[in-house]
Short mmCIF file of N, CA, C and O in Angstrom, two decimals:
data_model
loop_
_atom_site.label_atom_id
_atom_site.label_comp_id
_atom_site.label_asym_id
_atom_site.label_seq_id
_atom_site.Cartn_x
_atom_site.Cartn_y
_atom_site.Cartn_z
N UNK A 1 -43.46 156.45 35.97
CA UNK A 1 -42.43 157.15 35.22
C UNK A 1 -41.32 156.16 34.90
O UNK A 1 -40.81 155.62 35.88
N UNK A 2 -40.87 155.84 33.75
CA UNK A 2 -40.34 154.97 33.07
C UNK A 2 -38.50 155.33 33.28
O UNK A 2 -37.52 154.59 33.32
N UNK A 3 -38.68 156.68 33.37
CA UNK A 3 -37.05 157.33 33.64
C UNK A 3 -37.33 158.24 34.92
O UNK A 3 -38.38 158.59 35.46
N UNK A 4 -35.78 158.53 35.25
CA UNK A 4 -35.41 159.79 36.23
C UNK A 4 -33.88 159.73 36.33
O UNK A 4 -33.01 158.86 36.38
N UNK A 5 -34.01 161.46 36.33
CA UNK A 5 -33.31 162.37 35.99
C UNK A 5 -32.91 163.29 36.81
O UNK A 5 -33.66 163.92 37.55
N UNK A 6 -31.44 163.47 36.72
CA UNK A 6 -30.74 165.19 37.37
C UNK A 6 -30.07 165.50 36.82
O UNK A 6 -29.17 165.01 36.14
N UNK A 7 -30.57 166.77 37.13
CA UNK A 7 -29.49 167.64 36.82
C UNK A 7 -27.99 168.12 37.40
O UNK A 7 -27.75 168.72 38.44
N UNK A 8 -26.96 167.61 36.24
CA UNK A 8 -25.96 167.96 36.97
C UNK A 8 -25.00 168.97 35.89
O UNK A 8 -25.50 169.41 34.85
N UNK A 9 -23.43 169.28 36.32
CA UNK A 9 -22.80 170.46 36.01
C UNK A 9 -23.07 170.75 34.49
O UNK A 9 -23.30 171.90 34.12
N UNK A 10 -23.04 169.52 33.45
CA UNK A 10 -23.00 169.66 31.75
C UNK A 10 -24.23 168.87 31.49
O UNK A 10 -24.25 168.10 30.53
N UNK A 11 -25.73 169.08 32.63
CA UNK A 11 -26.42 168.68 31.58
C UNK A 11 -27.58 167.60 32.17
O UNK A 11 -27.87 167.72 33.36
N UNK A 12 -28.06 166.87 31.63
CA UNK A 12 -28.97 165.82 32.32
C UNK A 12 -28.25 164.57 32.64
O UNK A 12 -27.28 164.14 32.01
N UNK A 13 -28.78 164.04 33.62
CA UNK A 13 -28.40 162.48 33.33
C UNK A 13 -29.68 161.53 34.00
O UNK A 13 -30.07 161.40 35.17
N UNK A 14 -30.21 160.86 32.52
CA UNK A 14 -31.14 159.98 32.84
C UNK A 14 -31.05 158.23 32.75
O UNK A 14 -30.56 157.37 32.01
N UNK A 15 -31.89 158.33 34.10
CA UNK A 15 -31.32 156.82 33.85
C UNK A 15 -32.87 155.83 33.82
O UNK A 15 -33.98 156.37 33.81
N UNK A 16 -32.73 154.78 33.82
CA UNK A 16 -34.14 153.63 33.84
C UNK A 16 -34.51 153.86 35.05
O UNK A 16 -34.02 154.75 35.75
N UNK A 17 -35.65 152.88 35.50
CA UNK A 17 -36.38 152.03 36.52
C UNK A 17 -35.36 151.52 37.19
O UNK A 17 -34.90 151.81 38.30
N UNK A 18 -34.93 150.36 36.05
CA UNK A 18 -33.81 149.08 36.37
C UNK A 18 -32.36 149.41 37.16
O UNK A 18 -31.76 149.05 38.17
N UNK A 19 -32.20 150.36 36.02
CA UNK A 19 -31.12 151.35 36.34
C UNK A 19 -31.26 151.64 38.18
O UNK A 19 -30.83 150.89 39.06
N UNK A 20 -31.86 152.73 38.34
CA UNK A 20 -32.03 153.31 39.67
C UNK A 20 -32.76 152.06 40.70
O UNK A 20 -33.24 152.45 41.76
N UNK A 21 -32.81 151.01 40.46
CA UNK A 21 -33.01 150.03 41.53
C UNK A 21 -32.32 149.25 42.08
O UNK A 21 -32.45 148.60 43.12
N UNK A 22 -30.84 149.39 40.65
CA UNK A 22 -29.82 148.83 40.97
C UNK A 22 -28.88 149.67 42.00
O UNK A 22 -28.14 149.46 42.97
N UNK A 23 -29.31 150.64 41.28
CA UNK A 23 -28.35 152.17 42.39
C UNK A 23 -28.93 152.19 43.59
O UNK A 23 -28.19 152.66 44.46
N UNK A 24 -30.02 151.85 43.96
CA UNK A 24 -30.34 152.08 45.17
C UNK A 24 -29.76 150.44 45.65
O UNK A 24 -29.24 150.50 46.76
N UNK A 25 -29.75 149.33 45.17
CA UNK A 25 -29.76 147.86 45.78
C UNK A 25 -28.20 147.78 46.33
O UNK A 25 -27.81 146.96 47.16
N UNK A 26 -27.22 148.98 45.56
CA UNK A 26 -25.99 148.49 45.71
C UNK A 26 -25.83 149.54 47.01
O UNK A 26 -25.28 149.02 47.98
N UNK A 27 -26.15 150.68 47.15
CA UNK A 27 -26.20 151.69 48.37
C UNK A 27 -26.74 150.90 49.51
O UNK A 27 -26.16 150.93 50.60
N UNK A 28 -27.85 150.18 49.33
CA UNK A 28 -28.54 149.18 50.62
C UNK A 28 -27.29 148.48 51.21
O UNK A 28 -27.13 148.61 52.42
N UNK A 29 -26.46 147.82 50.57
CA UNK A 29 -25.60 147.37 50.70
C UNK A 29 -23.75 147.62 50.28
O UNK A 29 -22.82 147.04 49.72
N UNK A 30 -24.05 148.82 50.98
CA UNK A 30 -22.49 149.52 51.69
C UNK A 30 -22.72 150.74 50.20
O UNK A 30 -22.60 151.97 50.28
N UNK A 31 -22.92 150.27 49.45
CA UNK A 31 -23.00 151.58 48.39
C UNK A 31 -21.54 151.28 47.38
O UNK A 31 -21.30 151.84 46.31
N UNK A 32 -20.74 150.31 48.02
CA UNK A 32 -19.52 149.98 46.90
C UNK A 32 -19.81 148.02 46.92
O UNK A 32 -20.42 147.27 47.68
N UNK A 33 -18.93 147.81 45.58
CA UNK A 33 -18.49 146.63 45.86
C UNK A 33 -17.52 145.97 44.65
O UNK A 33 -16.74 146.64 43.98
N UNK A 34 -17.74 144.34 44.48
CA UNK A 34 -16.31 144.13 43.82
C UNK A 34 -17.06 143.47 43.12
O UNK A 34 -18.10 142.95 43.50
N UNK A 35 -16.44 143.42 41.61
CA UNK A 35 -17.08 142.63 40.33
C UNK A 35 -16.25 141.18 40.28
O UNK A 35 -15.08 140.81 40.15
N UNK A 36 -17.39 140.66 40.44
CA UNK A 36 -16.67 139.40 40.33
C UNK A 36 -16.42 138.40 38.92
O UNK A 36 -17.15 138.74 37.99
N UNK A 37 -15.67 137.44 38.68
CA UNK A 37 -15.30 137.26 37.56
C UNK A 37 -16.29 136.66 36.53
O UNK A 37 -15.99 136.11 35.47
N UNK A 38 -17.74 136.92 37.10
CA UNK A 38 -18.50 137.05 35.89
C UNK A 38 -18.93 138.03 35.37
O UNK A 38 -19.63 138.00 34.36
N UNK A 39 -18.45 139.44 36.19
CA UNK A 39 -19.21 140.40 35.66
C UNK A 39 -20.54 141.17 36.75
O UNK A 39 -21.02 142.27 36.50
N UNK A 40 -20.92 140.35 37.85
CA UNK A 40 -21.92 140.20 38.61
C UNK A 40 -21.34 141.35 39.40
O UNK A 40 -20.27 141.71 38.90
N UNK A 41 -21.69 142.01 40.43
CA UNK A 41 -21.16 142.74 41.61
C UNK A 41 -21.59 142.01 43.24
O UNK A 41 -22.67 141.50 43.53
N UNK A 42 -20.76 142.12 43.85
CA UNK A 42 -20.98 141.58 44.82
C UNK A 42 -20.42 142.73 45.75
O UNK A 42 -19.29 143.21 45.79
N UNK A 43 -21.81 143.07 46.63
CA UNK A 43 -21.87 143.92 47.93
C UNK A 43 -22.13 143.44 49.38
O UNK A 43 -23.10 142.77 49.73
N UNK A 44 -21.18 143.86 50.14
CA UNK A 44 -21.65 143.18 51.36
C UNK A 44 -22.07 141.81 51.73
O UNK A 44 -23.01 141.40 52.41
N UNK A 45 -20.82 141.03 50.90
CA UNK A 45 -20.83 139.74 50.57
C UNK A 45 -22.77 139.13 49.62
O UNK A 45 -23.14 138.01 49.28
N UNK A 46 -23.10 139.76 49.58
CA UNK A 46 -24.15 139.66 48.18
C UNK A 46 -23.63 139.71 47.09
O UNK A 46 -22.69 140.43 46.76
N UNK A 47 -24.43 138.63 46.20
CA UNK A 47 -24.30 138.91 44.99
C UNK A 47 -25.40 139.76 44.37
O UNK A 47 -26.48 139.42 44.87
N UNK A 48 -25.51 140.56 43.65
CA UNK A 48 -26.39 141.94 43.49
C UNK A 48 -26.90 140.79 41.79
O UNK A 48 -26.25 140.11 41.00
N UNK A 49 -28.52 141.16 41.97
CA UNK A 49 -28.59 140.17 40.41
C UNK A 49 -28.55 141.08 39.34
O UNK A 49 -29.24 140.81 38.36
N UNK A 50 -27.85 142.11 39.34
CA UNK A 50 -28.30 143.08 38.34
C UNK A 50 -27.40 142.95 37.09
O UNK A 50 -26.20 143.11 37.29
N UNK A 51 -27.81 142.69 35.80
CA UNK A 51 -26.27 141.86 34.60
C UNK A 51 -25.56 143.15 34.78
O UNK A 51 -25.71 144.24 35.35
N UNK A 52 -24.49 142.38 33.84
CA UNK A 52 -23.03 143.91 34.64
C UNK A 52 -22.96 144.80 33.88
O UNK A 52 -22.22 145.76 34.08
N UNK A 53 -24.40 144.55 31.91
CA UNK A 53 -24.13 145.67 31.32
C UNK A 53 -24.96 147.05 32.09
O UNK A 53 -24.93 148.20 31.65
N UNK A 54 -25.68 146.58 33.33
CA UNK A 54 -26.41 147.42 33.75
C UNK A 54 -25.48 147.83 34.58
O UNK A 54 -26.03 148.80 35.11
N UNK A 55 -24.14 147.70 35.18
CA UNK A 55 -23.19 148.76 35.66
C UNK A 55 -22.19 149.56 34.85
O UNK A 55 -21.55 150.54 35.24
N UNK A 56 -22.17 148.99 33.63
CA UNK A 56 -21.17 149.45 32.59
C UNK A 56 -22.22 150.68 32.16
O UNK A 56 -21.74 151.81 32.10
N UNK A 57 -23.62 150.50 31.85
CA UNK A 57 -24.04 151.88 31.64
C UNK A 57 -24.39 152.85 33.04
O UNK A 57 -24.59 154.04 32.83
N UNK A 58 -24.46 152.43 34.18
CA UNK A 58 -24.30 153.55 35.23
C UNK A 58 -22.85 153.80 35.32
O UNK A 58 -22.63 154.90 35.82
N UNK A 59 -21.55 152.99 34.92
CA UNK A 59 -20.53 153.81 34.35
C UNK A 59 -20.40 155.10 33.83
O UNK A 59 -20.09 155.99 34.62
N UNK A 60 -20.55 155.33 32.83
CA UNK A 60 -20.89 156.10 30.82
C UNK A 60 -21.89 157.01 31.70
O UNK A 60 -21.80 158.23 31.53
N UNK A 61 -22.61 156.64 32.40
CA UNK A 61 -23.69 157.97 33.01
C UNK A 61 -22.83 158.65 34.19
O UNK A 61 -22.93 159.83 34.53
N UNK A 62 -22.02 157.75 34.71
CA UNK A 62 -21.47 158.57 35.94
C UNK A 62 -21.79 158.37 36.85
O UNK A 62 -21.18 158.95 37.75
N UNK A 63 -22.89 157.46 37.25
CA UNK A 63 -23.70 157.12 38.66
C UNK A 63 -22.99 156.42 39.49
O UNK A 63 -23.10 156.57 40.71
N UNK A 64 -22.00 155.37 38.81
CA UNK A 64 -21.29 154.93 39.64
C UNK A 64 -19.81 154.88 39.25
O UNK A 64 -19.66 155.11 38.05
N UNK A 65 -18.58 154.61 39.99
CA UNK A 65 -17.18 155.22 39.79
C UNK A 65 -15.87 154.37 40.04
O UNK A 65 -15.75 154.36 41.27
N UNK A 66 -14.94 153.75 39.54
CA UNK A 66 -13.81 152.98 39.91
C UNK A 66 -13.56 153.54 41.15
O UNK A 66 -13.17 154.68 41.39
N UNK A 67 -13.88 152.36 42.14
CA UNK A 67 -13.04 152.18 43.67
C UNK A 67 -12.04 151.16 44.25
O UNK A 67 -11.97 150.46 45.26
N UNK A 68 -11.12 151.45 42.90
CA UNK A 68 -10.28 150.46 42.87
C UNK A 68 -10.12 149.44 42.21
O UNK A 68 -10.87 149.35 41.23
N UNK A 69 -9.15 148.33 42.44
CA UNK A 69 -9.30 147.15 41.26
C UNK A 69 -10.46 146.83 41.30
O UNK A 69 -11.10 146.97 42.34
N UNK A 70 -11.04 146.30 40.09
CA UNK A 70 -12.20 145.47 39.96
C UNK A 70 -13.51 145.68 40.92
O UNK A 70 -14.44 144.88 41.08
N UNK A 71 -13.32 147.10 41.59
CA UNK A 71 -14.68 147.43 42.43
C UNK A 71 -15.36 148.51 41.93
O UNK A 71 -14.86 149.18 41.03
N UNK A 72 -16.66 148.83 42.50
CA UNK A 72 -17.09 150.38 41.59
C UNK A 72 -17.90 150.61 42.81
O UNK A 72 -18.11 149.68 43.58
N UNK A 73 -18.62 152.42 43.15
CA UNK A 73 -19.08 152.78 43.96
C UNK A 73 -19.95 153.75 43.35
O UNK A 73 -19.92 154.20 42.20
N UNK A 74 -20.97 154.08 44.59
CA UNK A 74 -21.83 155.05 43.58
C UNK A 74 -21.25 156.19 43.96
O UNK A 74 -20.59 156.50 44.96
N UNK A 75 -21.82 157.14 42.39
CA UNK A 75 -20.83 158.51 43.40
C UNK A 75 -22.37 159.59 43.28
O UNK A 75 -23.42 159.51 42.63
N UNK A 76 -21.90 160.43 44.11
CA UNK A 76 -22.52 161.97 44.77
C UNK A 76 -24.34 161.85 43.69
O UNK A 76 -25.46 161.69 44.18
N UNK A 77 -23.89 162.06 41.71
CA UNK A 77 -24.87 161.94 41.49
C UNK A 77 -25.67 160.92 41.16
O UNK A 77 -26.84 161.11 40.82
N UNK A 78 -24.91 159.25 41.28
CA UNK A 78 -25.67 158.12 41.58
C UNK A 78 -26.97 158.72 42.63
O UNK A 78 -28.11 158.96 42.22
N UNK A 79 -26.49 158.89 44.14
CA UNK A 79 -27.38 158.60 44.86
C UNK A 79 -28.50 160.18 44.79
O UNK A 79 -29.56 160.26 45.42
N UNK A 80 -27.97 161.25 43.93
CA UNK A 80 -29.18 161.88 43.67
C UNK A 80 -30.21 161.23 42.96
O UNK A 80 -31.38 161.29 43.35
N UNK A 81 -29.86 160.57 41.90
CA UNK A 81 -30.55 159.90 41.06
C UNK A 81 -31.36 158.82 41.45
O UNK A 81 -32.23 158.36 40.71
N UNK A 82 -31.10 158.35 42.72
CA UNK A 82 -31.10 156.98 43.71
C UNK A 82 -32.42 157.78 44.31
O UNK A 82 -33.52 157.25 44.20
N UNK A 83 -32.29 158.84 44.84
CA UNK A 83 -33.34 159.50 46.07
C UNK A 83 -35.17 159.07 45.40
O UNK A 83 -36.16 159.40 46.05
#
């Protein structure tokens, strides 16, 4: 299956493969972290290889959420989407 999907309050939200491997890679490792000044995320002192337009669209989907300056976290329906 090429996508997956939940349902949440207004609707679907589908995401990739890529997508949800990243959501799960950044949860492996604390589930937040800080973008560093290339754009990269770095969790749990990892650098996560995933490019950063692949967090800018789990942005726009909602999967993951500003935790502050320059960090992002997954939220509630990231890690449904993650399961």
């Amino acid at each position: 299956q090429r996508f997956r999907s939940v349902e949440r309050g207004s609707g679907m939200t589908v995401a990739t493969r890529a997508q949800v491997r990243a959501l799960r890679h950044l949860m492996e490792n604390s589930g937040e972290g800080a973008i560093d000044k290339t754009g990269f995320i770095v969790a749990a002192g990892e650098r996560l290889k995933f490019m950063p337009e692949t967090w800018l669209r789990l942005m726009t989907l909602r999967l993951v959420e500003p935790a502050g300056d320059l960090r992002i976290r997954v939220t509630d329906a990231g890690r449904q989407v993650a399961r």
